[in-house]
Coordinates of C-alpha atoms and ligand atoms in Angstrom, one line a residue:
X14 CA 46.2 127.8 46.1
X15 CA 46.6 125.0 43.0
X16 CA 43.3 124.0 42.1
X17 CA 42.9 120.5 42.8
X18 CA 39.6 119.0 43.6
X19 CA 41.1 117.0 46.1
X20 CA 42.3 119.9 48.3
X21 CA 39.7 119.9 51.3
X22 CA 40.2 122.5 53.9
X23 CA 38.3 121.8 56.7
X24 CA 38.8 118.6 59.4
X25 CA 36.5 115.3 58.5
X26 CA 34.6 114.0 60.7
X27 CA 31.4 111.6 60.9
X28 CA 31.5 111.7 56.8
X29 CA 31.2 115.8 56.9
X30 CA 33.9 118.4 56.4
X31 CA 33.8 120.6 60.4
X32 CA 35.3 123.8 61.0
X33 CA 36.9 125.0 64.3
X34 CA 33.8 126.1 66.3
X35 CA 35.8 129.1 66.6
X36 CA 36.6 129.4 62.7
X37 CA 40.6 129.0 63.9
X38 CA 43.0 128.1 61.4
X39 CA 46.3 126.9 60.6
X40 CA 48.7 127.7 57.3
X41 CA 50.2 125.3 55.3
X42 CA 53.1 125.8 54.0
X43 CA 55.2 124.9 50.5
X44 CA 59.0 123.6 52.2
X45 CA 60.4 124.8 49.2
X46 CA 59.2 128.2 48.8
X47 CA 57.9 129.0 52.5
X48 CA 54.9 129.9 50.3
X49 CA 51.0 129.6 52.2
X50 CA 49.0 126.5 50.0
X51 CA 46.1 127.5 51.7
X52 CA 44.7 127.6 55.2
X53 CA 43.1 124.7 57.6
X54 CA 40.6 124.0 59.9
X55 CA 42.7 123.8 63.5
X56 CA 40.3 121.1 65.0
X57 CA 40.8 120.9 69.1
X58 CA 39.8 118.8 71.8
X59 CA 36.2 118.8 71.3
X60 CA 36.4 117.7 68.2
X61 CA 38.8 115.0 69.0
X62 CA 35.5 114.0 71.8
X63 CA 33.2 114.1 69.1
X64 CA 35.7 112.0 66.3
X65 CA 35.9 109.4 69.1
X66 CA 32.0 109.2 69.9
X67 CA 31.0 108.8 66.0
X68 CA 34.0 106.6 65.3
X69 CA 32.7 104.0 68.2
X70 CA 29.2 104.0 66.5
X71 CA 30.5 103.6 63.0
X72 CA 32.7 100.4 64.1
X73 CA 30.3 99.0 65.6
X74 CA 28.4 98.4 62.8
X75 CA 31.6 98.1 60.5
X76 CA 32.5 95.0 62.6
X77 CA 29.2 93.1 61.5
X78 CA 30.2 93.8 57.7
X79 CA 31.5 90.9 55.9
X80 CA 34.8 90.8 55.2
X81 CA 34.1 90.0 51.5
X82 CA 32.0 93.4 51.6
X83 CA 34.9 95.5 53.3
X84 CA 37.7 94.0 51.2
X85 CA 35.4 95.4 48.1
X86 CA 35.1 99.1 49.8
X87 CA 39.1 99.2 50.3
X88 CA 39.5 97.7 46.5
X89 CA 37.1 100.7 45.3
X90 CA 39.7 103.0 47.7
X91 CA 42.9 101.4 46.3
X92 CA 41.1 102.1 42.8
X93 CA 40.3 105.6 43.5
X94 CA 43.7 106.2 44.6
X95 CA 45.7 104.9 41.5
X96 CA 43.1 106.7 38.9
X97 CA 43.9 109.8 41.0
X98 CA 48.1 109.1 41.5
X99 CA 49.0 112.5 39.5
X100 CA 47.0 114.9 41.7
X101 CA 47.8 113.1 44.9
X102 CA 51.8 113.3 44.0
X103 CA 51.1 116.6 43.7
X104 CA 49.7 117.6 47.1
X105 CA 52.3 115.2 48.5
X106 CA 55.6 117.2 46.8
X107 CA 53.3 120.5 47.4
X108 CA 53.2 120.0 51.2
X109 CA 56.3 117.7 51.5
X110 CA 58.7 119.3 49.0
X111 CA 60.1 115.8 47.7
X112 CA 60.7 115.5 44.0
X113 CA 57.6 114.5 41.9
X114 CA 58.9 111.3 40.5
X115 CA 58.9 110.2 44.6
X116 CA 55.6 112.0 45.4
X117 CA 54.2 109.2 42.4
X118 CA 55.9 106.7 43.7
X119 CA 54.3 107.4 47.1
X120 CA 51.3 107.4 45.8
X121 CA 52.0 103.7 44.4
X122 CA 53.6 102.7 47.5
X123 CA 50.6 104.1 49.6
X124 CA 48.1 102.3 47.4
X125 CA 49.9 99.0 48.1
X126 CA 48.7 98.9 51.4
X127 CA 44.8 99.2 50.8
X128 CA 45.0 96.8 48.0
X129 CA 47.5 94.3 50.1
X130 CA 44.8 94.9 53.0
X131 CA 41.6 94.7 51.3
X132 CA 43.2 91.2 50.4
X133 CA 44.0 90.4 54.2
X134 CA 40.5 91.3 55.1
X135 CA 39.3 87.6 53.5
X136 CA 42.2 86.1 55.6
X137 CA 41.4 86.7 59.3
X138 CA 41.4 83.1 60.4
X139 CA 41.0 81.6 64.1
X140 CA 42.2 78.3 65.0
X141 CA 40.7 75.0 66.1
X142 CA 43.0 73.7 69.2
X143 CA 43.8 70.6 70.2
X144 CA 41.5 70.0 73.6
X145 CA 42.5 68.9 76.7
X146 CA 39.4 67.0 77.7
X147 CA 37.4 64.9 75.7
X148 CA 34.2 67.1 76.9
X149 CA 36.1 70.0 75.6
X150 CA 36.3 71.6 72.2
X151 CA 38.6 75.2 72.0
X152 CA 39.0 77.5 69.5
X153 CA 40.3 81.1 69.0
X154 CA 39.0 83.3 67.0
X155 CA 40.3 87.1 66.1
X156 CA 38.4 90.2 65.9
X157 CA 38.7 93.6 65.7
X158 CA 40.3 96.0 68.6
X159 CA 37.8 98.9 68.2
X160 CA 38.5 102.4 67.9
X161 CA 42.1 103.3 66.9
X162 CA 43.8 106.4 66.9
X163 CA 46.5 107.3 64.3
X164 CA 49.1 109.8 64.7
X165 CA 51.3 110.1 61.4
X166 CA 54.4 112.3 60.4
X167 CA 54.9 114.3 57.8
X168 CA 57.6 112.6 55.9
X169 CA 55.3 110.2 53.9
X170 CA 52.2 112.2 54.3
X171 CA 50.6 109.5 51.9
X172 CA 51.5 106.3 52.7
X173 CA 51.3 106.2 56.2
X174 CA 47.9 106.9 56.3
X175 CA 46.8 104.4 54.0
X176 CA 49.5 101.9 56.1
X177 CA 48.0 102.8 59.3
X178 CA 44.5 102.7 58.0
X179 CA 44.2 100.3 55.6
X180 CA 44.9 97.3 57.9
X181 CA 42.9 99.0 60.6
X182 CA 40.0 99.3 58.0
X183 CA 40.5 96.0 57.1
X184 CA 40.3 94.8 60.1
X185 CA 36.6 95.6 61.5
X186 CA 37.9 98.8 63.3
X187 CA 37.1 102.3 62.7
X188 CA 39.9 105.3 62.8
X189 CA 40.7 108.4 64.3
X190 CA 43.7 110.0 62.4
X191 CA 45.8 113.3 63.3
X192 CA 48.0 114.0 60.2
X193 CA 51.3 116.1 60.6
X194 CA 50.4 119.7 60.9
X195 CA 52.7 120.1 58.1
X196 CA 51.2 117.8 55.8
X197 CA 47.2 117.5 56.5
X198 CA 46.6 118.2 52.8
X199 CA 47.5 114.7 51.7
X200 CA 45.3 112.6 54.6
X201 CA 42.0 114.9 53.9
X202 CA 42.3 113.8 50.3
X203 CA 42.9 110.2 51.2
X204 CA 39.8 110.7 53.1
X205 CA 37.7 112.2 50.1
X206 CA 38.2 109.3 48.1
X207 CA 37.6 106.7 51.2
X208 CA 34.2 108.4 51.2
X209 CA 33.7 108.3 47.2
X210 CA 35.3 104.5 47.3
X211 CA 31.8 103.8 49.2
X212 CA 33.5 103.7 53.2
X213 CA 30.3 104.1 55.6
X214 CA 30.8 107.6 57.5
X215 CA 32.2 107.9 60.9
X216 CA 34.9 105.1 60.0
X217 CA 37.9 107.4 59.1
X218 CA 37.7 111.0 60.8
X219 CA 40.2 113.2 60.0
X220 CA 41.9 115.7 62.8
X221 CA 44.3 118.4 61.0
X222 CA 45.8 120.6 64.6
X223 CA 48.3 122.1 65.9
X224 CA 47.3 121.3 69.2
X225 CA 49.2 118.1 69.2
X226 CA 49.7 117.4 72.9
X227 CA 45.8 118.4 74.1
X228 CA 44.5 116.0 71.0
X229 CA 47.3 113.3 71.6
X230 CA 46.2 113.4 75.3
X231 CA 42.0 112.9 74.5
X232 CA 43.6 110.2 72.2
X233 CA 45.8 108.3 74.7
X234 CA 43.7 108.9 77.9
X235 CA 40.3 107.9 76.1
X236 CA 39.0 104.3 76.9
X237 CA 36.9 104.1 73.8
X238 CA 40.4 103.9 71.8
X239 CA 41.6 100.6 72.4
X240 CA 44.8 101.0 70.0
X241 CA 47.2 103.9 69.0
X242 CA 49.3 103.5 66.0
X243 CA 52.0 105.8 65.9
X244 CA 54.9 106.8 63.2
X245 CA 57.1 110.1 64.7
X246 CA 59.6 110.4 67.0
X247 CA 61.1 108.6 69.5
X248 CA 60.5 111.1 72.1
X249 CA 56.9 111.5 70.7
X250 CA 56.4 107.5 71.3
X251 CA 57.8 107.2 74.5
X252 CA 55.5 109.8 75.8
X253 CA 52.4 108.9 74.2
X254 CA 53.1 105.1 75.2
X255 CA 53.0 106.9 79.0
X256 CA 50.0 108.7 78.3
X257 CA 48.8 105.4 76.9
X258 CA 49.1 103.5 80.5
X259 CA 46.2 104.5 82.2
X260 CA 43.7 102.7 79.2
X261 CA 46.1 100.2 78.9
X262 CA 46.1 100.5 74.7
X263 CA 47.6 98.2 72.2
X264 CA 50.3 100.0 70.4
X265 CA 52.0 100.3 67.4
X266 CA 54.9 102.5 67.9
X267 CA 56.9 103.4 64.6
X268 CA 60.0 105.4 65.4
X269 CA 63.3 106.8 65.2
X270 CA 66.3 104.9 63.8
X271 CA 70.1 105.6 63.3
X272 CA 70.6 103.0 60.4
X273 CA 74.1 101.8 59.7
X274 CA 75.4 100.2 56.3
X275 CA 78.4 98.2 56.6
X276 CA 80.2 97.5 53.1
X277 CA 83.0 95.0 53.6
X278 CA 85.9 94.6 51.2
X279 CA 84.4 91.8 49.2
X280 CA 81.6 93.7 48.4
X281 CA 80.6 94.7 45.1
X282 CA 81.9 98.2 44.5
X283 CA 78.9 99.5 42.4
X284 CA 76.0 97.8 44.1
X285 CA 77.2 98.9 47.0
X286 CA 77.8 102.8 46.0
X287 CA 74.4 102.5 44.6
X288 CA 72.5 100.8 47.5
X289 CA 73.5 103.0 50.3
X290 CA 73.4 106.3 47.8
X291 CA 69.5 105.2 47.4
X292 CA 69.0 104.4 51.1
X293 CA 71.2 107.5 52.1
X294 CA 69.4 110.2 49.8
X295 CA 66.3 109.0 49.4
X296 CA 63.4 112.3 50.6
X297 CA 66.3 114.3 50.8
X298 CA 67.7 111.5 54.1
X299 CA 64.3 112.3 55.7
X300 CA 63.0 108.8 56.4
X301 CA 63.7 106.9 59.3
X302 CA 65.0 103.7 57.6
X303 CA 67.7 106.0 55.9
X304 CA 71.2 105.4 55.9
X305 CA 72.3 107.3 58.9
X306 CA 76.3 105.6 59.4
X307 CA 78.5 103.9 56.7
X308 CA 80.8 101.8 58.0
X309 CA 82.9 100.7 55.2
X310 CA 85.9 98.4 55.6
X311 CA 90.0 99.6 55.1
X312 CA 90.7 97.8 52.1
X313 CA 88.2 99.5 49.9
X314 CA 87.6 102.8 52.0
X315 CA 89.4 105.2 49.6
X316 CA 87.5 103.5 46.3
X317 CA 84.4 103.6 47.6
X318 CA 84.4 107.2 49.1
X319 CA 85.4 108.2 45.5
X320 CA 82.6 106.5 43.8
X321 CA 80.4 107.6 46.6
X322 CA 81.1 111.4 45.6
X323 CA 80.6 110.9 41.9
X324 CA 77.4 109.5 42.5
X325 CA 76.4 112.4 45.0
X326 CA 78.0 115.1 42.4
X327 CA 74.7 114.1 40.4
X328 CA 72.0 115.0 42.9
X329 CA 69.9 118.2 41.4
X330 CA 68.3 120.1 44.1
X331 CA 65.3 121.9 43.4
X332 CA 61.6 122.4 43.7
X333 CA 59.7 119.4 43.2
X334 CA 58.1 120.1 39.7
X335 CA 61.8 121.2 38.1
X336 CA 62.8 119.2 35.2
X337 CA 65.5 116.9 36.6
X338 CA 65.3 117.6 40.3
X339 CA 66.4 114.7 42.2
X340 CA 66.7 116.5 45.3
X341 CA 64.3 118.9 47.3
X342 CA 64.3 121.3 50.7
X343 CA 64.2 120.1 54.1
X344 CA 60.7 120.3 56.4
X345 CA 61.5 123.0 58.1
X346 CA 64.5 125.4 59.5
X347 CA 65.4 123.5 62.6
X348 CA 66.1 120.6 60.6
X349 CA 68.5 122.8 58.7
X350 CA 70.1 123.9 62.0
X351 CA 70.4 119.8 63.1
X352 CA 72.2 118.8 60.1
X353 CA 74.7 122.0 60.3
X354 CA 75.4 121.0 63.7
X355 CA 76.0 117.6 63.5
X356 CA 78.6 118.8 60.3
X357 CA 80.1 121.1 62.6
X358 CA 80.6 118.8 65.6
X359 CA 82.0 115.9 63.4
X360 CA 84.6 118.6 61.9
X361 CA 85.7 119.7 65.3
X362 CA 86.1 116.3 66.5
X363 CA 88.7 115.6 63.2
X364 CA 86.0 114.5 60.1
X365 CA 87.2 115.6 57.0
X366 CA 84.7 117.1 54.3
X367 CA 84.5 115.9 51.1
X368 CA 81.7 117.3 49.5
X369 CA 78.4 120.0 50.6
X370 CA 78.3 120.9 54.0
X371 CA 76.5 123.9 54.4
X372 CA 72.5 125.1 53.1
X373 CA 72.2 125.3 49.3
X374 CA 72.1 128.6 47.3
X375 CA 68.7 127.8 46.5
X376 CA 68.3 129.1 50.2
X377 CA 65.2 128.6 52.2
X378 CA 65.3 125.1 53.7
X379 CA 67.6 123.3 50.9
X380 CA 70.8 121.9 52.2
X381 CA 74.1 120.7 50.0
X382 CA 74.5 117.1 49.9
X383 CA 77.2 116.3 52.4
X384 CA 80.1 113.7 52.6
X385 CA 82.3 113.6 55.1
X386 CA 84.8 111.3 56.2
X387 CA 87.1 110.1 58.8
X388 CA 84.3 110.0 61.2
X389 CA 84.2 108.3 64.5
X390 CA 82.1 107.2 67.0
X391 CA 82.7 110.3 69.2
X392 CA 80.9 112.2 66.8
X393 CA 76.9 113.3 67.3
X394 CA 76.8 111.6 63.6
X395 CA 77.3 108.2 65.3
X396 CA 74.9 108.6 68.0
X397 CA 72.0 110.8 66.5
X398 CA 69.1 110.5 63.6
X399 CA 70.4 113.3 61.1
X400 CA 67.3 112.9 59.0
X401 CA 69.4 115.6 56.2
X402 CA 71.2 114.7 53.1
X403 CA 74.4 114.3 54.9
X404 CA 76.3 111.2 54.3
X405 CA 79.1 110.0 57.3
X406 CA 81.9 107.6 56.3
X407 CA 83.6 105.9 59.3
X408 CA 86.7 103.0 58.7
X409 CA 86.6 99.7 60.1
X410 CA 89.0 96.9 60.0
X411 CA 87.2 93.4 61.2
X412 CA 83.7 92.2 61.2
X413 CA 83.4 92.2 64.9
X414 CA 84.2 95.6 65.4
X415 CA 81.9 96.8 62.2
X416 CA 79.2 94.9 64.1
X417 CA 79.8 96.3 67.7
X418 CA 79.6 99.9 66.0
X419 CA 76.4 98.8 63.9
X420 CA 74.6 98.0 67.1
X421 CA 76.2 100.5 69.9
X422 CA 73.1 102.9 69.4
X423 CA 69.5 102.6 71.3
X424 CA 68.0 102.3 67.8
X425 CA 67.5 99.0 66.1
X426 CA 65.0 100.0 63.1
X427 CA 67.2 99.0 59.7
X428 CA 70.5 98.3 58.8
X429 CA 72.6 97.3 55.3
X430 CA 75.3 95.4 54.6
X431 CA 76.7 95.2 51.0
X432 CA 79.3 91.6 51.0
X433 CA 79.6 88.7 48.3
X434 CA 80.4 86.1 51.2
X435 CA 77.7 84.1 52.0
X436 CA 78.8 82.8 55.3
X437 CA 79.3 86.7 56.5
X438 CA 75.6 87.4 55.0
X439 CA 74.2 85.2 57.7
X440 CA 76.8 85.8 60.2
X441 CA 76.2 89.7 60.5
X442 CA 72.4 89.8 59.4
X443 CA 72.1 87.1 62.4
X444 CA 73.8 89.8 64.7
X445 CA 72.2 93.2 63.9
X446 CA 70.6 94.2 66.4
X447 CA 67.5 95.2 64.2
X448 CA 64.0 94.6 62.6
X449 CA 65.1 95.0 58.9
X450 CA 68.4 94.1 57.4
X451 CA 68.9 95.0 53.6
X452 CA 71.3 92.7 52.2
X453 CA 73.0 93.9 48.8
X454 CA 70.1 96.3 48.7
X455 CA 69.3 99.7 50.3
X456 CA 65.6 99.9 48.8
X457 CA 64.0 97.9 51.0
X458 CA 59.9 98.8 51.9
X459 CA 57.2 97.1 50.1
X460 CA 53.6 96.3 51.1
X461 CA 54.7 92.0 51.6
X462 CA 57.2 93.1 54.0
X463 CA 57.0 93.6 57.6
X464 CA 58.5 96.8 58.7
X465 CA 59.0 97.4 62.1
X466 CA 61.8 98.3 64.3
X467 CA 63.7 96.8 67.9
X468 CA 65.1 97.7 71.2
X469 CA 64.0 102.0 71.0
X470 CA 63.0 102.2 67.2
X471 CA 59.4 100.5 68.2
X472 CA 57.0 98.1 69.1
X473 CA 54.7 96.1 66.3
X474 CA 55.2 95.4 62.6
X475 CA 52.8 97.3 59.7
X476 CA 52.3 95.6 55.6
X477 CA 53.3 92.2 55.3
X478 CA 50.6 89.4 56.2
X479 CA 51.8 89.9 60.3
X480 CA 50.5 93.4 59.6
X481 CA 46.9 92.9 60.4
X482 CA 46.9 91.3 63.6
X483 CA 48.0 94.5 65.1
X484 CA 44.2 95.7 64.7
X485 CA 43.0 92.4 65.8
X486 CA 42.4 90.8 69.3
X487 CA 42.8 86.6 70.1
X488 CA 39.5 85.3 71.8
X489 CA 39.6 82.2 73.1
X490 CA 36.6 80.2 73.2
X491 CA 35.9 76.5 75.9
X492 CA 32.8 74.7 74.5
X493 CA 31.8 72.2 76.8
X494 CA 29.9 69.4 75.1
X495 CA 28.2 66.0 76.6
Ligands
ADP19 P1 58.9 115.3 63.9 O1 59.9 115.9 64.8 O2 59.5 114.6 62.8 O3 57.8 116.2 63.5 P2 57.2 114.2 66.0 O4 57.3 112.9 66.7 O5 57.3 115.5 66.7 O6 58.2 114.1 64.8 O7 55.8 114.2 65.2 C1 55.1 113.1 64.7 C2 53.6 113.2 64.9 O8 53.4 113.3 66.3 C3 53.0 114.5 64.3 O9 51.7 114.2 63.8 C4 53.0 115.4 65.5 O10 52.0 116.5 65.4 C5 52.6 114.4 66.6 N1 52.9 114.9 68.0 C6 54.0 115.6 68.4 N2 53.9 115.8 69.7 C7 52.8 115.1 70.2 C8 52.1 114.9 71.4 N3 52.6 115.4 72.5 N4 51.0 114.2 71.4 C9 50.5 113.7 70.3 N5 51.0 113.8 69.1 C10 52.2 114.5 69.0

């Protein structure tokens, strides 16, 4: 195991590190090398119980703290974080596989969030309303929803801690947080410098497991948990907003997406090679705003596919601490086996392969980047997340149709188009059927932003100023005066 100080082993809980009562344990493993990093605590049900018990003492206290006094704990976090961004990129590409140069910017990204929060904190303002009797005065005032519970994926095993925490934090409420068993490292250490940032014990608990449906179901059936926030899967979400029915929660639900990039003939060639290469490749396609369809239009089809490949002949695959790697392994073997199939499909069904299409020579987990063209709405590609570096090109011919195929999917998290015509900027980003549109851009996420998905792809919106009310609940007040 590396020897980083901010490697903790053992689940967090009530400001202590806690074992399995049973001592159990749980590898975690390097994606690019299949290599053990170490081994960790595999917290259960009882723990969950006792996470939940500590966490509804600790908030209630935490809601009586000023907000000037939590925004300063989160600015000591946010602090912490950035003096300690090299060895937190380095758990992150450890445990995650992505390059370094993304683990850092993670780590920046991440950080955004408890600094953009610790502002919000000083901003949770209620409302004087216009009465409707002159005996009356009414008012509504926000406050915090209680215990949450945050279940985060292992794709940015950084960041969405400190997005899902930060405003939670922020606003009065105290967290109970089950990381990715693939990825604990990164929210234990998150955790360790919450605690040396000053955060009162008991407010963020930490439950590494790989008992995932028996602590999901304590979490979700519990009534002292008033909110889940949740990033993962569709299928995930859907079950634990179920689960979530009998407490009637407030949720946050973050999840899949099946984004489409339309590039019309008017567009500018090399922005738009470059924004849906960056939104295509970034974390090796293995976020859920990725580029998953590229609808381009006739006229510039053939030149764009072309400048598409060039760009995509430069990706370095490798381990994350290479010189030059641009490119690292995917999370795991089955998500080798989804990206081969949906290759496979789309050449049955007539694609054409331009470039990749089969797992690297690296081996393990590491997959070629793939192009393929000639691809149609027949094809899994159209209808399915890929979350692999494989890049479909489909043709289109009008604007109506590119739009029909943008929004003929369940998802409706992000989309990009890539047009000079101003008119068909507002036309199409008017019609997508979804929460973010990237416009000349495929880099969209930042902590202003609200990032949040439609229709299947979610419920609620995290960062941006709209962020916060998601921890917070409207109380209206009726003063009668004579
Ligand atoms: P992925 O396939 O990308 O891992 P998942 O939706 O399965 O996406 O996982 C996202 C998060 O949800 C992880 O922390 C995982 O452990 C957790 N999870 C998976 N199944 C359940 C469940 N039944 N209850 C609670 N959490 C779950």
């Amino acid at each position: 195991m590396q020897n980083f100080s901010l490697i903790k082993t053992k689940g967090y809980i009530n400001g202590e590190y806690v074992e399995n009562a049973d001592g159990k344990t749980f590898a975690v493993l390097n994606p690019a090398t299949q290599q053990e990093i170490c081994q960790v605590a595999d917290l259960g049900v009882a723990e969950t119980e006792q996470a939940i018990l500590v966490a509804e003492q600790a908030q209630k206290k935490w809601k009586q703290v000023l907000p000037k006094e939590r925004a300063n704990i989160l600015t000591r976090w946010y602090e912490l974080v950035l003096q300690h961004q090299e060895e937190l990129a380095q758990i992150i590409s450890l445990e995650q596989g992505k390059p370094i140069a993304e683990s850092r910017g993670e780590v920046l990204y991440g950080a955004s969030f408890i600094q953009w929060f610790a502002e919000e904190a000083k901003r949770i303002q209620g409302d004087m309303l216009p009465s409707d009797k002159s005996n009356h005065r009414l008012m509504a005032m926000k406050q915090p929803v209680g215990v949450v519970a945050a279940i985060t994926p292992w794709n940015f095993p950084n960041a969405m801690i400190t997005r899902k925490s930060a405003p939670a934090l922020a606003a009065g409420c105290a967290v109970v947080l089950k990381p990715a068993p693939e990825t604990p490292l990164s929210a234990l250490a998150l955790a360790e410098l919450a605690s040396q940032a000053g955060l009162p014990k008991g407010l963020l608990n930490v439950i590494p497991t790989t008992q995932a449906v028996d602590v999901g179901k304590v979490l979700t059936e519990s009534p002292i948990i008033r909110k889940l926030t949740f990033t993962g899967s569709t299928k995930v979400g859907k079950l634990l907003m179920a689960q979530s029915a009998s407490t009637v929660k407030k949720l946050s639900l973050e999840l899949g997406g099946n984004a489409p990039a339309l590039v019309f003939d008017d567009a500018d060639l090399d922005s738009a090679v470059e924004g849906v290469f960056a939104s295509k490749f970034r974390n090796a396609g293995q976020t859920c705003i990725c580029t998953n369809r590229i609808y381009v239009q006739a006229g510039i089809y053939e030149a764009f596919v072309q400048k598409f490949c060039e760009k995509v002949q430069q990706i370095k695959l490798g381990e994350a601490n290479q010189p030059d790697v641009t490119m690292g392994p995917l999370i795991r073997q089955s998500a080798v086996e989804k990206v081969q199939r949906h290759i496979d499909d789309a050449l049955q069904k007539g694609a054409k392969l331009v470039l990749g299409g089969k797992p690297a020579d690296l081996g393990g987990t590491f997959f070629q980047p793939t192009v393929l063209k000639e691809v149609n709405q027949t094809m899994l590609v159209a209808k399915e997340e890929t979350f692999a570096p494989l890049a479909p090109i489909f043709k289109f011919e009008t604007e109506e149709q590119a739009i029909a195929m943008a929004n003929d999917t369940e998802f409706g998290l992000a989309a990009y188009l890539f047009t000079q015509n101003i008119n068909r900027i507002w036309r199409v980003s008017e019609a997508l059927e979804y929460g973010i549109v990237g416009i000349n851009e495929g880099l969209v996420t930042n902590e202003f932003a609200p990032f949040g998905g439609v229709k299947e792809s979610g419920i609620g919106r995290e960062g941006s100023h709209y962020g916060i009310d998601e921890f917070l609940e409207l109380k209206y007040l009726c003063l009668g005066i004579t």
